[in-house]
């Protein structure tokens, strides 16, 4: 059917048909999903806080995203007089552009083996066959911080500038554990291509998922990616209690909306990446094996991947109300003192296993050992803090009971 | 004198470029910036004969011009812009455009890592420092004027001239019409010891793989292991030095 569609076009245009169709589908689905993720986030927040949440527009508040979108589009688009206009307008665009660009190398379904742009197979990825997919994603998402920095600087307000500075320090720091955490995967798979990492797990079945061999890397990746996306508990750059809205304080209407579109796209990308890199992608026992070829198996595989990603989106949104926001020194300490050394040690364990050709299952106890070791070191390192407490001169006639 | 006449094609655009950059540098006096722009365009047009890529396919040449043109123009803008923040942004664009050129020459890993390191980290740090030092709107004159515009740009153009002359020695205008086929995949001839190493050769069935991660890693950690380790050690020493130089918290940081 798709082949007939392609053949309707002139010869020179045929290679462009499938990529354009994929881009249009991804873009539209992404926009729709993002708006409903906001509703989901509000509903989940309400549920976790024992409230009802939006329930007035449509049954169970289901049309709330439509109302939100209309509001954002129809609101007066204020550009304050004190801003740098060019950069102020450019910043939301950069935010959306970079996060959407990152999705180009993320497969969202079973990518066919021998893909050509004219044979009518749906590619399930915008840019197939990129060998350095992971590096590409890190490169593009590291550019996403420009949207925040420029928005914060161009707004010419103290809250925005503070938020932007926090964001720049945070993103530069968390890029390192993010990149380091997948080096182990690349070593195990022998490739940096996301499609190849997925296929290897899919061929190996559920016991071949990378989560069994790289659980620590998964945790590090997830945490660092959340920090890159500026999601709670890492959202110090928007930190409503201190900075009003952080870098987007001076933004309104659809420009503000674009920032959030960027953030939600980032969340979707993270969820897809986590489920693809560590949880086998579209593979699921019995219903979606790499050998399953029944009618509609492609659809099932897509649905499996979507379900996994949806699960991670839920986790991300529930984390928001589970872990309180870090202090800035804790944030930096977590990246430099915990995640980066752990990620490095994790790479070392993979190297040991590869060098001495041990069974890959050795990686599971090794990762657990690293995790427990880090926990032990963590509890030990709080000791000086306890000691400092006792060293505080106790007033001989003070009322201790009131001090606590 | 004979030498000057022979190399007129390089010397005139270099001089014009120098004039253009010097003219475009921010100053207190009002200058018609269009003059500098025209001189820059003239210089680029004259150099174009030397810089044109050999006849290749249309898409490749179009992309080459897009990336190369963006790189040159944004580099000029970066030097001549009055605001440090815009300069940093133009720098980011230069980096992106150069990464595009890397991609065109099938070095995707180099392109991606340059984006991560330069555009994603170093320029972000620049922006961080600039934002700390200077809020938008407020302007201090010492940030907006070059100290030695004429001498500095002359020095830069001498360097550029040296590069262009070297390139001309390698082929330049005469070698331009050679077919656009990478002969061994390398721009410079490899040392004999390295050329003999089978690990640093692209596989015969897939010569395009020369820029891939696999071949790059083998080459870096096989042929150039000593240089890589040396660079790593220097960086480590620099990091330790930076930490040692930074004041302790008890001495009152920041």
XYZ file of C-alpha atoms in Angstrom:
658
model
C 0.000 0.000 0.000
C 2.802 2.368 0.908
C 4.650 1.351 -2.230
C 1.719 2.560 -4.328
C 1.810 5.835 -2.456
C 5.490 6.217 -3.240
C 4.968 5.380 -6.895
C 2.469 8.200 -7.226
C 5.370 10.633 -6.922
C 7.912 11.494 -9.621
C 11.159 9.564 -9.633
C 13.328 12.210 -7.986
C 10.909 12.760 -5.103
C 10.492 9.099 -4.120
C 13.357 8.854 -1.612
C 11.840 11.749 0.307
C 8.330 10.330 0.653
C 8.875 7.822 3.444
C 11.079 10.049 5.637
C 8.628 12.932 5.279
C 5.685 10.688 6.100
C 7.522 9.373 9.158
C 8.410 12.874 10.284
C 4.818 14.038 9.916
C 3.487 11.054 11.857
C 6.078 11.406 14.631
C 5.494 15.121 14.902
C 1.721 14.835 15.083
C 1.737 11.935 17.526
C 4.305 13.753 19.606
C 2.220 16.924 19.792
C -0.896 15.000 20.759
C 0.899 12.822 23.272
C 2.614 15.834 24.839
C -0.653 17.627 25.450
C -2.181 14.534 27.023
C 0.949 13.930 29.091
C 0.290 17.287 30.711
C -3.206 16.109 31.632
C -1.746 12.842 32.888
C 0.809 14.702 34.939
C -1.862 16.882 36.494
C -4.100 13.901 37.205
C -1.234 11.898 38.694
C -0.157 14.851 40.831
C -3.712 15.217 42.027
C -3.966 11.513 42.778
C -0.704 11.488 44.724
C -1.774 14.530 46.701
C -5.291 13.224 47.350
C -6.973 15.820 45.156
C -9.297 15.367 42.190
C -7.420 17.273 39.518
C -8.849 18.794 36.333
C -12.356 17.392 35.860
C -14.487 20.135 34.346
C -13.726 20.039 30.629
C -15.300 16.973 29.104
C -15.825 13.630 30.847
C -13.166 13.151 33.591
C -11.483 16.306 32.301
C -10.445 14.553 29.108
C -10.736 17.676 26.967
C -8.571 19.699 29.306
C -5.548 19.569 26.932
C -7.678 21.071 24.165
C -8.723 23.882 26.464
C -5.101 24.360 27.553
C -3.889 24.516 23.973
C -6.574 27.009 22.997
C -5.702 29.106 25.993
C -2.007 29.096 25.140
C -2.714 29.974 21.520
C -5.225 32.726 22.193
C -3.527 34.374 25.123
C -1.847 37.712 24.573
C 1.723 37.071 23.582
C 3.580 39.531 25.780
C 7.145 40.476 24.948
C 8.379 42.573 27.851
C 10.062 45.852 26.960
C 13.354 45.086 28.654
C 14.250 41.911 26.803
C 16.667 41.222 23.997
C 14.006 40.555 21.356
C 15.890 38.366 18.893
C 17.226 35.897 21.423
C 14.028 36.044 23.458
C 12.019 34.828 20.485
C 14.692 32.393 19.349
C 15.075 30.560 22.671
C 11.798 28.555 22.737
C 12.406 27.556 19.123
C 15.846 26.168 19.967
C 14.359 24.236 22.884
C 11.763 22.501 20.725
C 14.016 22.053 17.707
C 16.846 20.317 19.542
C 14.634 17.973 21.553
C 12.672 16.999 18.447
C 15.884 16.504 16.488
C 17.105 14.046 19.108
C 14.091 11.828 18.425
C 15.239 11.378 14.815
C 17.471 8.415 15.663
C 15.148 6.749 18.186
C 13.402 3.708 16.704
C 9.754 3.534 17.763
C 8.996 0.110 16.395
C 10.649 -2.868 14.692
C 12.988 -1.347 12.116
C 12.994 -3.570 9.005
C 16.248 -5.338 8.197
C 16.914 -4.297 4.636
C 15.527 -0.844 4.524
C 15.519 1.216 1.390
C 13.722 4.494 1.102
C 11.641 3.433 -1.880
C 10.454 -0.110 -1.200
C 7.408 0.920 0.792
C 8.384 -0.522 4.175
C 7.529 1.755 7.025
C 10.900 2.548 8.627
C 9.754 3.147 12.265
C 12.656 5.543 12.657
C 13.212 8.906 11.033
C 16.900 8.491 10.284
C 17.721 4.769 9.923
C 21.189 3.306 9.847
C 23.037 5.893 11.937
C 26.020 4.108 13.422
C 26.556 6.676 16.123
C 22.960 7.081 17.206
C 23.777 7.378 20.897
C 26.515 9.940 20.363
C 24.193 11.869 18.065
C 21.534 12.021 20.763
C 24.020 13.268 23.340
C 25.368 15.852 20.912
C 21.924 17.185 20.084
C 20.567 17.183 23.623
C 23.680 18.973 24.828
C 22.596 21.775 22.507
C 19.150 21.914 24.109
C 20.558 23.898 26.996
C 21.060 26.859 24.661
C 17.313 27.384 24.663
C 17.354 27.719 28.434
C 20.494 29.845 28.607
C 19.409 32.215 25.873
C 15.897 32.470 27.248
C 17.247 33.238 30.684
C 19.801 35.743 29.506
C 17.599 37.507 26.983
C 14.793 37.935 29.519
C 17.021 40.376 31.380
C 15.578 39.495 34.737
C 17.360 38.246 37.823
C 15.186 35.157 38.255
C 15.707 34.126 34.664
C 19.442 34.721 34.761
C 19.824 32.691 37.959
C 17.800 29.854 36.499
C 19.805 29.890 33.289
C 23.104 29.806 35.139
C 21.990 26.890 37.245
C 20.854 25.077 34.128
C 24.130 25.576 32.291
C 26.234 24.274 35.183
C 23.854 21.364 35.689
C 23.668 20.237 32.089
C 27.422 20.441 31.534
C 27.985 18.318 34.645
C 25.359 15.678 33.951
C 26.418 15.139 30.359
C 29.453 13.267 31.645
C 27.649 10.495 33.608
C 25.052 10.326 30.840
C 27.702 9.588 28.248
C 29.730 7.319 30.518
C 26.749 5.183 31.521
C 26.175 3.856 28.018
C 29.834 3.118 27.274
C 29.312 -0.247 28.957
C 26.392 -0.970 26.642
C 28.446 -0.009 23.627
C 31.212 -2.361 24.759
C 28.776 -5.227 25.351
C 27.007 -4.743 22.029
C 30.013 -3.678 20.022
C 28.095 -0.793 18.517
C 26.853 2.689 19.297
C 23.855 2.251 17.039
C 20.563 2.276 18.914
C 18.990 -0.097 16.409
C 21.793 -2.633 16.860
C 21.614 -2.437 20.647
C 17.877 -3.083 20.406
C 18.227 -5.949 17.939
C 20.845 -7.701 20.044
C 18.551 -7.719 23.077
C 15.550 -8.720 20.986
C 17.417 -11.706 19.569
C 18.593 -12.787 23.023
C 15.125 -12.789 24.589
C 14.077 -11.470 27.969
C 17.194 -12.828 29.686
C 19.301 -10.870 27.211
C 17.927 -7.486 28.176
C 20.689 -5.142 29.157
C 19.038 -4.409 32.490
C 20.341 -7.772 33.767
C 23.925 -6.894 32.931
C 23.905 -3.139 33.425
C 21.402 -2.326 36.172
C 23.690 0.301 37.652
C 24.227 1.917 34.266
C 20.453 2.033 33.844
C 20.015 3.920 37.111
C 22.834 6.332 36.271
C 21.503 6.878 32.764
C 17.984 7.513 33.999
C 19.097 9.954 36.696
C 21.460 11.854 34.418
C 18.870 12.019 31.664
C 16.292 13.412 34.081
C 18.818 16.048 35.077
C 19.432 16.879 31.425
C 15.724 17.313 30.886
C 15.445 19.570 33.956
C 12.748 17.397 35.462
C 12.087 17.276 39.161
C 14.009 16.489 41.388
C 16.600 18.210 39.208
C 14.587 21.258 38.184
C 16.678 23.810 40.035
C 16.629 26.029 37.005
C 12.902 26.670 37.317
C 12.547 26.108 41.057
C 9.226 27.869 41.599
C 9.726 28.522 45.298
C 12.906 30.556 44.819
C 12.953 31.783 41.254
C 9.259 32.351 40.393
C 9.611 30.366 37.175
C 13.340 30.358 36.596
C 14.405 30.843 33.005
C 10.831 31.080 31.706
C 9.669 33.701 34.208
C 9.270 36.353 31.519
C 7.615 34.084 28.966
C 3.921 33.825 28.282
C 1.425 32.219 25.925
C 2.711 29.878 23.241
C 6.394 30.742 23.762
C 6.032 29.416 27.283
C 4.138 26.484 25.843
C 6.984 25.725 23.439
C 9.409 25.426 26.338
C 7.145 22.824 27.867
C 6.643 21.068 24.562
C 10.426 20.757 24.481
C 10.527 19.405 28.011
C 7.848 16.793 27.381
C 9.465 15.731 24.126
C 12.657 15.270 26.082
C 10.807 13.124 28.624
C 9.379 10.981 25.823
C 12.834 10.562 24.295
C 14.292 9.546 27.651
C 11.561 6.985 28.206
C 12.007 5.505 24.744
C 15.770 5.391 25.182
C 15.579 3.712 28.576
C 13.208 1.049 27.328
C 15.241 0.496 24.164
C 18.718 0.510 25.693
C 17.991 -1.445 28.851
C 14.611 -3.142 28.571
C 14.719 -4.852 25.213
C 12.825 -2.331 23.125
C 9.867 -3.988 21.403
C 10.839 -7.466 22.600
C 8.505 -9.210 25.028
C 8.295 -12.952 25.750
C 5.783 -14.925 23.678
C 3.921 -12.050 22.065
C 6.744 -10.039 20.506
C 9.856 -12.106 19.884
C 12.200 -11.244 17.063
C 11.033 -14.415 15.333
C 7.321 -13.742 15.719
C 5.915 -13.038 12.317
C 2.159 -13.427 12.674
C -0.379 -11.021 11.278
C -0.236 -7.783 13.209
C 2.993 -8.682 14.995
C 4.474 -5.366 13.927
C 1.627 -3.549 15.601
C 2.088 -5.621 18.764
C 5.792 -4.808 18.816
C 5.073 -1.102 18.469
C 2.520 -1.360 21.265
C 4.963 -3.232 23.525
C 7.581 -0.518 23.051
C 4.999 2.197 23.633
C 3.795 0.477 26.798
C 7.311 0.205 28.165
C 8.007 3.854 27.398
C 4.684 4.858 28.889
C 5.668 3.045 32.066
C 8.835 5.113 32.301
C 6.908 8.312 31.672
C 4.670 7.383 34.606
C 7.741 6.683 36.735
C 9.216 10.062 35.812
C 5.984 11.832 36.661
C 5.586 10.001 39.958
C 9.186 10.731 40.919
C 8.192 14.363 40.770
C 6.136 14.000 43.942
C 8.355 11.398 45.567
C 11.809 12.925 45.818
C 12.224 16.510 46.994
C 14.312 18.900 44.954
C 18.064 18.831 45.529
C 20.037 21.710 46.918
C 22.493 23.035 44.345
C 25.617 21.722 46.080
C 23.926 18.333 46.481
C 23.129 18.365 42.780
C 26.733 19.006 41.833
C 27.947 16.534 44.462
C 25.664 13.836 43.073
C 27.059 14.276 39.575
C 30.740 14.653 40.359
C 31.163 12.551 43.474
C 28.661 9.755 42.899
C 27.475 9.299 39.322
C 30.735 9.919 37.468
C 32.894 7.597 39.636
C 30.178 4.932 39.578
C 29.811 5.184 35.811
C 33.574 4.906 35.399
C 33.745 1.855 37.661
C 30.854 0.332 35.759
C 32.815 0.673 32.514
C 35.776 -0.958 34.260
C 33.641 -3.969 35.243
C 32.500 -4.397 31.648
C 36.106 -4.164 30.509
C 37.122 -6.841 33.019
C 34.399 -9.171 31.818
C 35.265 -8.580 28.180
C 39.014 -8.853 28.709
C 38.950 -12.086 30.695
C 36.027 -13.419 28.667
C 33.962 -14.133 31.732
C 30.300 -14.994 31.570
C 28.298 -11.789 31.102
C 26.187 -12.755 34.097
C 29.144 -11.796 36.291
C 28.139 -8.227 35.561
C 24.985 -8.523 37.656
C 26.749 -9.224 41.000
C 29.480 -6.769 40.029
C 26.934 -3.987 39.466
C 25.134 -4.867 42.680
C 28.457 -4.849 44.508
C 29.303 -1.428 43.120
C 25.890 -0.146 44.136
C 26.211 -1.526 47.679
C 29.781 -0.277 47.915
C 28.676 3.200 46.903
C 25.922 3.026 49.514
C 28.435 1.985 52.196
C 30.815 4.772 51.237
C 27.842 7.123 51.312
C 26.887 6.206 54.854
C 30.517 6.369 55.940
C 30.982 9.797 54.439
C 28.163 11.215 56.540
C 30.265 10.498 59.621
C 32.282 13.724 59.582
C 28.987 15.519 59.506
C 27.843 13.703 62.641
C 31.161 14.394 64.309
C 30.899 18.077 63.511
C 27.549 18.113 65.227
C 28.956 16.775 68.480
C 31.871 19.186 68.333
C 29.546 22.140 68.602
C 30.124 23.566 72.054
C 27.225 22.599 74.245
C 26.002 25.434 76.338
C 26.192 24.328 79.958
C 22.857 25.831 80.929
C 21.118 25.682 77.563
C 17.690 24.209 76.990
C 18.476 21.338 74.669
C 14.955 20.229 74.422
C 13.947 23.458 72.728
C 16.802 23.374 70.300
C 15.446 20.227 68.705
C 58.712 41.088 -6.833
C 58.199 38.150 -9.065
C 56.908 36.202 -6.107
C 54.369 38.918 -5.302
C 53.053 38.880 -8.845
C 52.790 35.141 -8.857
C 50.823 35.070 -5.685
C 48.654 38.104 -6.378
C 45.605 35.875 -6.261
C 46.266 35.100 -2.621
C 47.782 38.346 -1.413
C 45.012 40.669 -2.583
C 42.148 38.773 -0.891
C 44.203 38.368 2.247
C 44.836 42.099 2.413
C 41.203 42.847 1.625
C 40.079 40.429 4.317
C 42.359 42.051 6.837
C 40.989 45.491 5.949
C 37.429 44.201 6.195
C 37.878 42.625 9.598
C 39.707 45.675 10.916
C 37.002 47.960 9.555
C 34.212 45.866 11.042
C 35.710 45.719 14.529
C 33.560 47.610 17.004
C 34.838 51.106 17.775
C 33.578 54.290 19.308
C 33.475 56.196 16.046
C 30.645 55.449 13.667
C 31.810 53.725 10.533
C 29.696 52.640 7.619
C 29.834 48.892 8.227
C 28.726 48.204 4.688
C 32.211 49.077 3.400
C 33.776 46.385 5.515
C 31.109 43.927 4.424
C 31.769 44.684 0.754
C 35.506 44.228 1.233
C 34.889 40.891 2.948
C 32.633 39.706 0.123
C 35.207 40.786 -2.448
C 37.932 38.910 -0.591
C 35.817 35.757 -0.404
C 34.921 35.985 -4.096
C 38.578 36.278 -5.084
C 39.593 33.399 -2.858
C 36.721 31.343 -4.174
C 38.778 30.147 -7.119
C 41.159 28.501 -4.733
C 38.629 27.277 -2.225
C 36.082 25.835 -4.630
C 35.802 22.116 -4.134
C 36.611 19.976 -7.151
C 33.651 19.286 -9.359
C 31.541 16.810 -7.463
C 27.869 16.079 -7.305
C 25.444 18.897 -6.763
C 24.156 17.970 -3.310
C 27.611 17.552 -1.874
C 28.793 20.856 -3.273
C 25.684 22.622 -2.082
C 26.177 21.287 1.431
C 29.850 22.170 1.280
C 29.027 25.760 0.406
C 26.341 25.925 3.049
C 28.636 24.716 5.817
C 31.824 26.426 4.675
C 30.066 29.723 3.982
C 28.311 29.631 7.341
C 31.592 28.869 9.080
C 33.495 31.732 7.444
C 30.748 34.319 7.791
C 29.871 33.464 11.398
C 33.567 33.448 12.277
C 33.799 37.003 10.960
C 30.673 37.975 12.868
C 32.049 36.412 16.008
C 35.145 38.600 15.875
C 33.360 41.773 14.920
C 30.263 41.595 17.094
C 29.970 44.145 19.819
C 28.257 41.979 22.427
C 30.208 39.109 24.039
C 27.071 36.974 24.251
C 26.463 37.226 20.526
C 30.128 36.468 19.933
C 29.792 33.262 21.940
C 26.679 32.339 19.954
C 28.398 32.958 16.640
C 31.206 30.766 17.921
C 28.673 28.013 18.567
C 27.437 28.384 14.981
C 31.016 28.217 13.657
C 31.459 24.961 15.555
C 28.230 23.524 14.171
C 29.137 24.509 10.616
C 32.589 22.957 10.920
C 30.959 19.798 12.274
C 28.848 19.766 9.138
C 32.075 19.772 7.114
C 33.366 16.864 9.209
C 30.172 14.950 8.439
C 30.574 15.649 4.735
C 34.033 14.129 4.909
C 32.652 10.997 6.596
C 33.945 11.666 10.092
C 30.685 11.416 12.060
C 32.302 10.639 15.390
C 34.589 13.648 15.152
C 31.569 15.813 14.333
C 29.456 14.496 17.215
C 32.227 14.720 19.769
C 33.133 18.240 18.647
C 29.518 19.273 19.139
C 29.410 17.668 22.589
C 32.711 19.149 23.730
C 32.713 22.573 22.087
C 29.126 23.603 21.457
C 27.691 21.625 24.348
C 30.217 22.272 27.079
C 32.895 24.863 26.376
C 30.700 27.550 24.842
C 28.046 26.903 27.488
C 30.750 27.638 30.056
C 31.639 30.820 28.158
C 28.002 31.862 28.301
C 27.948 31.072 32.001
C 30.922 33.357 32.639
C 29.620 36.104 30.384
C 26.247 35.997 32.118
C 27.933 36.274 35.481
C 30.026 39.200 34.309
C 27.513 41.084 32.254
C 23.757 41.379 32.373
C 21.841 42.062 29.209
C 21.164 45.768 28.798
C 23.979 47.009 30.964
C 27.106 47.531 28.938
C 30.606 48.307 29.940
C 32.874 49.841 27.329
C 35.877 47.661 28.102
C 33.936 44.584 27.023
C 32.950 46.064 23.709
C 36.150 47.380 22.213
C 39.121 45.460 20.927
C 42.447 46.523 22.322
C 44.661 46.228 19.233
C 42.285 45.680 16.317
C 44.754 46.338 13.520
C 47.666 44.319 14.882
C 45.518 41.448 16.109
C 43.733 41.012 12.795
C 47.032 41.375 10.927
C 48.476 38.557 13.006
C 45.446 36.381 12.332
C 45.611 37.029 8.610
C 49.332 36.250 8.515
C 48.463 32.890 10.026
C 45.662 32.393 7.514
C 48.034 33.358 4.710
C 50.551 30.782 5.863
C 47.829 28.136 5.884
C 46.618 29.057 2.419
C 50.140 29.023 0.996
C 50.722 25.594 2.438
C 47.464 24.390 0.938
C 48.478 25.844 -2.398
C 51.725 23.930 -2.253
C 49.697 20.764 -1.838
C 47.547 21.300 -4.862
C 45.633 24.487 -4.564
C 44.562 26.058 -7.798
C 46.367 23.602 -10.051
C 45.311 20.495 -8.208
C 41.726 21.645 -8.137
C 40.647 19.753 -11.202
C 41.805 16.425 -9.938
C 38.886 14.035 -9.487
C 37.211 14.126 -6.112
C 38.223 10.724 -4.851
C 39.914 10.247 -1.526
C 42.948 8.273 -2.538
C 43.736 6.474 0.650
C 41.144 8.131 2.830
C 43.834 10.274 4.403
C 44.706 13.865 3.693
C 48.332 13.528 4.754
C 50.464 10.501 4.029
C 50.774 8.155 6.978
C 54.136 7.301 8.507
C 55.396 4.003 7.162
C 55.124 2.134 10.448
C 51.509 3.108 10.864
C 50.613 2.525 7.253
C 51.853 -1.034 7.629
C 49.584 -1.706 10.608
C 46.566 -3.638 9.364
C 44.424 -2.345 12.209
C 44.491 1.250 11.030
C 43.363 0.445 7.509
C 39.802 0.705 6.424
C 38.394 -2.702 5.567
C 38.644 -3.347 1.867
C 34.953 -4.121 1.502
C 33.898 -0.885 3.145
C 36.333 1.981 2.558
C 33.821 4.457 3.933
C 34.396 2.993 7.359
C 37.635 4.927 7.749
C 35.928 7.615 9.823
C 33.873 5.206 11.905
C 34.244 4.708 15.614
C 35.812 1.271 15.233
C 38.636 2.348 12.945
C 39.131 5.587 14.855
C 39.444 3.752 18.156
C 41.878 1.213 16.734
C 43.978 3.970 15.279
C 43.962 6.104 18.419
C 44.696 3.283 20.814
C 46.970 1.391 18.452
C 49.081 3.716 16.375
C 48.827 6.854 18.431
C 48.617 5.269 21.866
C 51.603 7.186 23.210
C 50.276 10.555 22.084
C 46.799 9.789 23.457
C 48.153 8.731 26.842
C 50.429 11.771 26.939
C 47.517 14.105 26.194
C 45.456 12.371 28.856
C 48.223 12.792 31.413
C 48.619 16.479 30.574
C 44.880 16.974 31.028
C 44.937 15.121 34.326
C 47.797 17.293 35.558
C 45.904 20.397 34.472
C 42.810 19.218 36.364
C 44.808 18.563 39.517
C 46.481 21.943 39.117
C 43.131 23.685 38.763
C 41.845 22.026 41.916
C 45.064 22.920 43.766
C 44.889 26.529 42.624
C 41.259 27.014 43.606
C 40.889 28.527 47.066
C 39.626 26.251 49.829
C 36.167 26.780 51.164
C 37.616 27.692 54.563
C 39.621 30.453 52.884
C 36.442 31.861 51.489
C 35.621 30.826 47.936
C 33.740 33.148 45.640
